[in-house]
Coordinates of C-alpha atoms and ligand atoms in Angstrom, one line a residue:
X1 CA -76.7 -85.3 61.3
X2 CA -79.7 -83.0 60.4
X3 CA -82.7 -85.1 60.4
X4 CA -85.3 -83.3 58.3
X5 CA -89.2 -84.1 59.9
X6 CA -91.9 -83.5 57.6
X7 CA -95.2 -84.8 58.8
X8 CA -97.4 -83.9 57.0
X9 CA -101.5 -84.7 56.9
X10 CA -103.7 -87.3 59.2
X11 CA -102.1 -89.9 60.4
X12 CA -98.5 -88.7 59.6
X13 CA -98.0 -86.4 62.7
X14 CA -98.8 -89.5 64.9
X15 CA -96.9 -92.1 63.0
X16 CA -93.7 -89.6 62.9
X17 CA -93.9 -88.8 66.4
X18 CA -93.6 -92.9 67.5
X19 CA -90.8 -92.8 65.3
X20 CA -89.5 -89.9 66.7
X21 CA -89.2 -91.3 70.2
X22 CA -88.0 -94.3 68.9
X23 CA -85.3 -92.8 67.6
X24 CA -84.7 -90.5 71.0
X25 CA -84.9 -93.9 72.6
X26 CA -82.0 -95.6 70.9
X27 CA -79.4 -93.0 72.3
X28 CA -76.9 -93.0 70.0
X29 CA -76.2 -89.1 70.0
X30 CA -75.5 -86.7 67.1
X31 CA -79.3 -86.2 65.5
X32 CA -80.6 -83.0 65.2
X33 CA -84.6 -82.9 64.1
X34 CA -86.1 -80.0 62.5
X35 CA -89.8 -80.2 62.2
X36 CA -91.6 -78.1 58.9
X37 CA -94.8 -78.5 57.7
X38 CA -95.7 -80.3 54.5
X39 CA -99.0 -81.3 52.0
X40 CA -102.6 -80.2 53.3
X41 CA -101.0 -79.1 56.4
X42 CA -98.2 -76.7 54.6
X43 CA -101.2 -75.1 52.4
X44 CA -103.5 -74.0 55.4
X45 CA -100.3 -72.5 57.1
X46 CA -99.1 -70.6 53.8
X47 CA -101.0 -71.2 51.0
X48 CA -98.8 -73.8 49.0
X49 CA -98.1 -77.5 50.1
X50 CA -94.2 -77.1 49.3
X51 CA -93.3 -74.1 50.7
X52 CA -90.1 -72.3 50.0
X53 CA -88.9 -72.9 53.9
X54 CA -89.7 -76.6 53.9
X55 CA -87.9 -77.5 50.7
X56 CA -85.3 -75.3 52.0
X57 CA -85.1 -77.6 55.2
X58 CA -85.0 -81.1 52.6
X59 CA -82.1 -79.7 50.7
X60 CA -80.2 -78.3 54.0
X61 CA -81.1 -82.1 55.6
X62 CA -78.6 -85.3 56.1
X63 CA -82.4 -87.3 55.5
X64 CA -85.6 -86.7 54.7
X65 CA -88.4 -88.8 57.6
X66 CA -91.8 -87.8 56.0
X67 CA -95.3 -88.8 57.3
X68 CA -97.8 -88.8 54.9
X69 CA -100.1 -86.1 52.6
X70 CA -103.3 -85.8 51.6
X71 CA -106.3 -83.6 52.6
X72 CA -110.2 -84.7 51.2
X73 CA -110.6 -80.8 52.2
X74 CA -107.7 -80.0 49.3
X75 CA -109.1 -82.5 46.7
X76 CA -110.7 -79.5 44.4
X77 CA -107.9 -77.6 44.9
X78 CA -106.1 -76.3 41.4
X79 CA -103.5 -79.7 40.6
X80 CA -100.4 -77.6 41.5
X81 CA -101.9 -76.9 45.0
X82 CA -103.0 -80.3 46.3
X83 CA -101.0 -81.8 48.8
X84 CA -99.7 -84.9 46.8
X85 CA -98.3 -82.3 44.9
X86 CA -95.6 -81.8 47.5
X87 CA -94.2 -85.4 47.1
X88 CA -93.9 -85.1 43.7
X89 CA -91.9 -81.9 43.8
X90 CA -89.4 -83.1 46.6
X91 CA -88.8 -86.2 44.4
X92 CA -88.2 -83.2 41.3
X93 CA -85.8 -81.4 43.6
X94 CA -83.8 -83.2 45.4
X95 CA -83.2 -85.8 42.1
X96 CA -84.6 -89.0 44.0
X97 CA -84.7 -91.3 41.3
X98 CA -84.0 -94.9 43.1
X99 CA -86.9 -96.0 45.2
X100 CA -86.5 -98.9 47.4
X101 CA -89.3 -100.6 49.2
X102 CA -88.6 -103.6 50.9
X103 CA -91.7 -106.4 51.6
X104 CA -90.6 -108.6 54.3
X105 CA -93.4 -110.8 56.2
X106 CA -93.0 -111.0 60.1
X107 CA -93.3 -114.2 60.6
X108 CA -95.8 -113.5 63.2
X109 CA -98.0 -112.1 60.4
X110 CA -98.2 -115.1 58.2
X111 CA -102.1 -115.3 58.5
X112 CA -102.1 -111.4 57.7
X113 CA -100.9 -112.1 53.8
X114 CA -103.3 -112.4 51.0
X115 CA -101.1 -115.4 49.7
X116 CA -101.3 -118.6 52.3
X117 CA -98.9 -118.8 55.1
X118 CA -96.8 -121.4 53.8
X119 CA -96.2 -119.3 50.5
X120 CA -95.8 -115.9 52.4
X121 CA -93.4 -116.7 55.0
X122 CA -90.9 -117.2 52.5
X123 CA -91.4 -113.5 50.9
X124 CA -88.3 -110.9 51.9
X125 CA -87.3 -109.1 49.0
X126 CA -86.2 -105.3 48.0
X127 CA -87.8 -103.7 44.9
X128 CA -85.7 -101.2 43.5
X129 CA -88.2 -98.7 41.2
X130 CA -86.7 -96.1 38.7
X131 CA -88.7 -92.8 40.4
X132 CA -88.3 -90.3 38.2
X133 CA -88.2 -91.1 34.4
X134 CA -90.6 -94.1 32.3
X135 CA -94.0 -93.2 30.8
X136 CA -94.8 -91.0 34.0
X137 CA -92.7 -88.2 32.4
X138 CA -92.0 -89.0 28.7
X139 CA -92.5 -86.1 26.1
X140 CA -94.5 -85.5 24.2
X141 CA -98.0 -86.7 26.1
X142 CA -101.3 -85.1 26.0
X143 CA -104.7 -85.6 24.0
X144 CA -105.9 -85.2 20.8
X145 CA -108.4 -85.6 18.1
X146 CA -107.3 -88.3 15.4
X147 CA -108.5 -87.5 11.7
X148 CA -111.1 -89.7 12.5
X149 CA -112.2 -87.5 14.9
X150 CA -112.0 -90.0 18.0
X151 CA -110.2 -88.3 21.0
X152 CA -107.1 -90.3 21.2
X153 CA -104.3 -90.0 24.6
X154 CA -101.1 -90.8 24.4
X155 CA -97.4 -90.6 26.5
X156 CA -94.2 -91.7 25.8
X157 CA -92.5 -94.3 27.1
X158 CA -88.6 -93.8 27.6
X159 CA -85.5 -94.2 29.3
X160 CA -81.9 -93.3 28.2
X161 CA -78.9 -95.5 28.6
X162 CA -77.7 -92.9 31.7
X163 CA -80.9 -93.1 33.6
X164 CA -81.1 -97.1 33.3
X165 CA -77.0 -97.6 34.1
X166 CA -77.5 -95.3 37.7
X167 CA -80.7 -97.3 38.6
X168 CA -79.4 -100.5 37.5
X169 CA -76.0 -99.6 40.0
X170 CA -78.4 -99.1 42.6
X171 CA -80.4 -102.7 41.9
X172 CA -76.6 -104.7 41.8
X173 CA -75.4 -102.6 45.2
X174 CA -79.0 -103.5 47.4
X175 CA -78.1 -106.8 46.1
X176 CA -74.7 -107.3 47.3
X177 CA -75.8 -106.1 50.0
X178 CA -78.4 -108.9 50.7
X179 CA -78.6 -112.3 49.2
X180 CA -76.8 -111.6 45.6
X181 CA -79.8 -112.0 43.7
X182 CA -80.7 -109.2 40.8
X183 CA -84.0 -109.9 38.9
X184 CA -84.5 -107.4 36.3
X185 CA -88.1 -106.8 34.7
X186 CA -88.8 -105.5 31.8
X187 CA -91.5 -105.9 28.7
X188 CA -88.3 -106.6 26.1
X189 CA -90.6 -108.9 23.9
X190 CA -92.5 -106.3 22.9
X191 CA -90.9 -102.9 23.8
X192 CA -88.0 -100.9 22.2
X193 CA -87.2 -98.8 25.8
X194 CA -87.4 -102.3 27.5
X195 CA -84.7 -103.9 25.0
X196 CA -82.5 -101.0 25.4
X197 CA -83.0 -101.7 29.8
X198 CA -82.2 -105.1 29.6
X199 CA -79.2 -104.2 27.0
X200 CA -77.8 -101.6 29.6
X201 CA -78.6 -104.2 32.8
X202 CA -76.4 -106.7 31.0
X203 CA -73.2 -103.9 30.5
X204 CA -73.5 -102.6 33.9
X205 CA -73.7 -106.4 35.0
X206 CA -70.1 -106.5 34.4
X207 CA -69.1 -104.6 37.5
X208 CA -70.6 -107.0 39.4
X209 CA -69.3 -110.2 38.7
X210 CA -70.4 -111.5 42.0
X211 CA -74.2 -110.9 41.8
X212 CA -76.1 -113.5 39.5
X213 CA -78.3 -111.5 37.8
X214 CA -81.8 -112.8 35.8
X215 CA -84.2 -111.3 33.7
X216 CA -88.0 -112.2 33.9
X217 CA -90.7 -110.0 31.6
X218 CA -93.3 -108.3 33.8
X219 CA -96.4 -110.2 33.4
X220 CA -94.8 -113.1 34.5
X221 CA -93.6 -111.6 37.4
X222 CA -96.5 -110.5 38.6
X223 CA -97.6 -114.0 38.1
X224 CA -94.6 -115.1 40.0
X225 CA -95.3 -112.7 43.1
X226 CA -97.9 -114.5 44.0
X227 CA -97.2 -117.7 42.9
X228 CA -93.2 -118.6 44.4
X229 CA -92.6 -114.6 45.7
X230 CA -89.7 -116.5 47.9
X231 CA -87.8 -116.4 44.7
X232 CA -86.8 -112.7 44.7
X233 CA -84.1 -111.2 46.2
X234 CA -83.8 -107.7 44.5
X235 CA -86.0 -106.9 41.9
X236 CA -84.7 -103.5 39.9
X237 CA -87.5 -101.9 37.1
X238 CA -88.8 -99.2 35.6
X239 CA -91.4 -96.6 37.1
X240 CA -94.4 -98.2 35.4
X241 CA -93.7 -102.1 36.5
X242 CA -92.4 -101.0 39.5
X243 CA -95.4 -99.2 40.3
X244 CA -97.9 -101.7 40.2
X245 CA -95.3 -104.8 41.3
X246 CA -94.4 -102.5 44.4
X247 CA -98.3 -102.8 46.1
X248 CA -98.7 -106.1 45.0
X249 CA -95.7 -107.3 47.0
X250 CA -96.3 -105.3 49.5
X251 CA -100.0 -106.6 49.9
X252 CA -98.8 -109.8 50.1
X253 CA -96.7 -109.6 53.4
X254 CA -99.7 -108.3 55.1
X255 CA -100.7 -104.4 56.5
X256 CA -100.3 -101.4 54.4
X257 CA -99.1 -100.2 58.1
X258 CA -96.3 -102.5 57.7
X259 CA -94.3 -101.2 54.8
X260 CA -91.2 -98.8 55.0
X261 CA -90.1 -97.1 51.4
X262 CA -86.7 -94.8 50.8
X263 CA -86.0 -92.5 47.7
X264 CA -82.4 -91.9 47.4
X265 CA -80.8 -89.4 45.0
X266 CA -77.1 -90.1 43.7
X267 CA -75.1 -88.7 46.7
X268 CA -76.8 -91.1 49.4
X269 CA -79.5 -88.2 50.3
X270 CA -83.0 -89.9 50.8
X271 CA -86.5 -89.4 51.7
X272 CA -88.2 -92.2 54.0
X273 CA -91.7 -92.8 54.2
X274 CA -94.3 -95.2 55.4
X275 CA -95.8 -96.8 51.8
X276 CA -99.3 -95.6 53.4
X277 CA -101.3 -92.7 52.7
X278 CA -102.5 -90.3 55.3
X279 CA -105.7 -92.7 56.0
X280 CA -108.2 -89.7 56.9
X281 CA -110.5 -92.1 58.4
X282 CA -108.9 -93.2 60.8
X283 CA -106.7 -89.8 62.0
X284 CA -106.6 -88.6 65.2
X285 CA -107.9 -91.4 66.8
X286 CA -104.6 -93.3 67.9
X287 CA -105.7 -96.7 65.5
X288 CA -102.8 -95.5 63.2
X289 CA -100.0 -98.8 63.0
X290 CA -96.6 -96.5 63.4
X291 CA -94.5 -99.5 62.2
X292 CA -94.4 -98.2 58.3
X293 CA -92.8 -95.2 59.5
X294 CA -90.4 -96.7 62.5
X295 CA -89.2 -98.9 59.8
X296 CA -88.9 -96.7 57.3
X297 CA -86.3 -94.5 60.2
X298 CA -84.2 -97.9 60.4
X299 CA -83.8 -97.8 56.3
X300 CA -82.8 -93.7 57.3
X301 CA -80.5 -94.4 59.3
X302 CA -78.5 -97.4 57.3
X303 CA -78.7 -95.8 53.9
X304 CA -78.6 -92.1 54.7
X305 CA -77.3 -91.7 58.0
X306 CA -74.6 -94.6 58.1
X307 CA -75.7 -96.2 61.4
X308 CA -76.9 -99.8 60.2
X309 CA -76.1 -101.0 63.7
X310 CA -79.0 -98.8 64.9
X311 CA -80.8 -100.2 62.2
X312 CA -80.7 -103.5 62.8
X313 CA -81.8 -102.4 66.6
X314 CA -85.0 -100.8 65.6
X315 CA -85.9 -103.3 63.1
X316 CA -85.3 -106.3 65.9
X317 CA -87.6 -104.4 68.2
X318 CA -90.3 -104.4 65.8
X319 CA -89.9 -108.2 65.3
X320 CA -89.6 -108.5 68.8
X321 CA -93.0 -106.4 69.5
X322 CA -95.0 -108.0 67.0
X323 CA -93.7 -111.6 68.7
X324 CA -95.1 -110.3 72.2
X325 CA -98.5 -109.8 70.2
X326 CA -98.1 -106.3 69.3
X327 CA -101.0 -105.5 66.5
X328 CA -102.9 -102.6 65.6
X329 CA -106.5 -102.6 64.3
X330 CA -105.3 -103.2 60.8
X331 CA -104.0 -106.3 62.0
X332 CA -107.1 -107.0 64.2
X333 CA -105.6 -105.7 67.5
X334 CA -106.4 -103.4 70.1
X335 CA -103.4 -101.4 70.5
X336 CA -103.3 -98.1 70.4
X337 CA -100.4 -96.1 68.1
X338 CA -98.5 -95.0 71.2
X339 CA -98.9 -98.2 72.6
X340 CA -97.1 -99.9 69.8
X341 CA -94.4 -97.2 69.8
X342 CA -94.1 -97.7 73.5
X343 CA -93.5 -101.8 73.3
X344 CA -90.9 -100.9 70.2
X345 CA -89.3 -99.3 72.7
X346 CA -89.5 -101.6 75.6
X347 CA -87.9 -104.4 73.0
X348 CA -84.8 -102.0 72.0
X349 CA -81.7 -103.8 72.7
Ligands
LIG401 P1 -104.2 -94.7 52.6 O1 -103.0 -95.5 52.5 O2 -104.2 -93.4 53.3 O3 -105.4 -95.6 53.3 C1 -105.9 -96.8 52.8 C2 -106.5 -97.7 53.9 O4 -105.5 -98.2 54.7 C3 -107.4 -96.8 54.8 O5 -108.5 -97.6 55.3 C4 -106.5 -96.5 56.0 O6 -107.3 -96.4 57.2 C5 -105.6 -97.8 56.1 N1 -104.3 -97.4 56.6 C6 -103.3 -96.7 55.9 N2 -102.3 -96.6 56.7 C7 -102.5 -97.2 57.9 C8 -101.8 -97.4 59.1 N3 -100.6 -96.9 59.3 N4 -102.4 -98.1 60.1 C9 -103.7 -98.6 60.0 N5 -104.4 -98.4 58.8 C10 -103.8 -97.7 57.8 O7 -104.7 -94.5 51.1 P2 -106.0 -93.7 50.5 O8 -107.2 -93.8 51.5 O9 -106.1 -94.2 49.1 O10 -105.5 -92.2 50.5 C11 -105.8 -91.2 51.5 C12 -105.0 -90.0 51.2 O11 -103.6 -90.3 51.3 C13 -105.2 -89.4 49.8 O12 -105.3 -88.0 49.9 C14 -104.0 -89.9 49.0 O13 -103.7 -89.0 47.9 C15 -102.9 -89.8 50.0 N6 -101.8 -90.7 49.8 C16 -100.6 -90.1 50.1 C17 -99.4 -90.9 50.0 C18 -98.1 -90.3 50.4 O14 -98.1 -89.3 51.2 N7 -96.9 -90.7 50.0 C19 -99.5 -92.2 49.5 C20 -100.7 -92.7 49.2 C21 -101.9 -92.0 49.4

């Protein structure tokens, strides 16, 4: 299994090398790493943060383990050269259109959560975001001048039956797979491309008899994050709600340096990331958490990489090193990124 390393600017190199030897440390043979550089990092080296050789290395890969990007040096770059770019295109060429991000709270990290303890312990859900359609990408968009003479902006909002059926699979299959809970948001009070989601949900719902699906319209689920979030199971949405829902969940359960994320395409291919950025004020100085991204190499190896029994190791460890007190300084510890890679390690069953 080729394992495609991509880590990218500030703190991704250090978060991708814990997960790295965590991986090395679980022993279970057959994974091949191949290192190319991407973002900020990528441009220095050859002028464009997507080079030819790196994508080249995604397509070739079993799975995608990317750090982060971003460079304050690159920010008045021309658009097509800043480093964000290169997420953007690897999501454009490899077709990952199903984002998953799970928000779990660690017990351990109850007084960490926005929400109070009592509410957050209870919060371990999956949000399944459509990545690659929605508003984001609509036609046509732009700016104009109304007869008026105002400047006006506008996009488009859409989604056709095809693109809501293969994320909706995706929403009832992480569900069986958990609890059997589907929520599906939408805005279908008000929106035409929201009536025709829930109107797909419900057909695709039939090949699923045994996952009890429920709609809820997105402003009162964002009220209900906050307020009871140990109702959801799997939420499954659009690429606008799922957006904004996706970092409020995951702010509730604690650390930004907590949060894993995949982007999977249709044949099982994905793309695992920390949900952080590259966090330029604090690289190079060993305070990154490496936990996002260690995490986010369990969800690569159960989805991509078919090894869910190596999953479940890695993610027992983390619970296991945060219950011997494991905490970086974004949770108001002392210890140092390797340090926290080394006691995921020592807690590897
Ligand atoms: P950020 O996530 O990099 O950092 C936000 C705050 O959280 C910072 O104070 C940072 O120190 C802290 N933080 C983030 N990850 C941490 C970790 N693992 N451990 C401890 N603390 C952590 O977001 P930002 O500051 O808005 O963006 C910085 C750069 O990252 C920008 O160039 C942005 O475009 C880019 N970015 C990239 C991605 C990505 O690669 N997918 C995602 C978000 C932002």
């Amino acid at each position: 299994m080729l394992v495609a390393l991509l880590p990218g600017d500030g703190i991704g190199p250090e978060v991708i090398a814990q997960a790295v030897r965590v991986l090395d440390a679980l022993d279970i043979g057959g994974l091949v790493f191949e290192e190319a550089p991407v973002g900020g990092a990528a441009w220095r080296a050859t002028g464009h943060p997507l080079p030819a050789a790196t994508l080249d290395l995604a397509r070739r890969a079993d799975a995608i383990l990317f750090g982060a990007v971003g460079d304050p040096e690159c920010d008045a770059l021309e658009r097509h050269l800043r480093p964000e770019q290169a997420i953007l295109g690897l999501r454009k060429e490899l077709g990952l259109f199903a984002n998953l991000r799970p928000a779990r709270l660690f017990p351990e990290l109850a007084d960490a959560s926005a929400l109070r303890p009592e509410i957050a312990r209870a919060i371990d859900m999956v949000i399944v975001r459509e990545l690659t359609g929605d508003v984001y990408f609509g036609q046509p968009r732009g700016r104009r001048a109304t007869e008026d003479g105002l400047r006006e902006g506008y996009d488009m909002m859409r989604y056709d039956e095809a693109e809501v059926a293969r994320i909706a699979r995706v929403g009832f299959e992480t569900a069986r797979g958990r609890r059997g809970r589907l929520c599906s948001v939408d805005k279908a009070n008000v929106l035409e491309t929201s009536q025709l989601w829930r109107d797909v949900v419900i057909e695709v719902s039939a090949d699923y008899a045994d996952v009890e699906l429920s709609h809820m319209y997105v402003d009162n689920a964002a009220m209900q994050l906050v307020r009871n979030p140990g109702q959801f199971d799997v939420i499954v949405t659009g690429n606008l709600f799922g957006d904004i829902l996706s970092d409020q969940a995951s702010m509730c359960t604690g650390s930004i340096g907590m949060l894993p994320s995949a982007s999977l395409n249709d044949t099982g291919k994905g793309l695992y990331e920390p949900i952080h950025g590259s966090a330029p004020d604090i690289a190079g100085q060993g305070k990154a958490n490496p936990l996002a991204t260690i995490l986010s190499a369990a969800m690569m190896l159960r989805h991509s990489l078919d090894r869910a029994d190596a999953a479940d190791r890695i993610e027992a460890a983390v619970a296991a090193a945060l219950a011997g007190g494991a905490r970086g300084a974004d949770l108001g510890g002392g210890h140092s990124t390797g340090e926290i890679g080394d006691r995921v390690i020592a807690a590897l069953g």
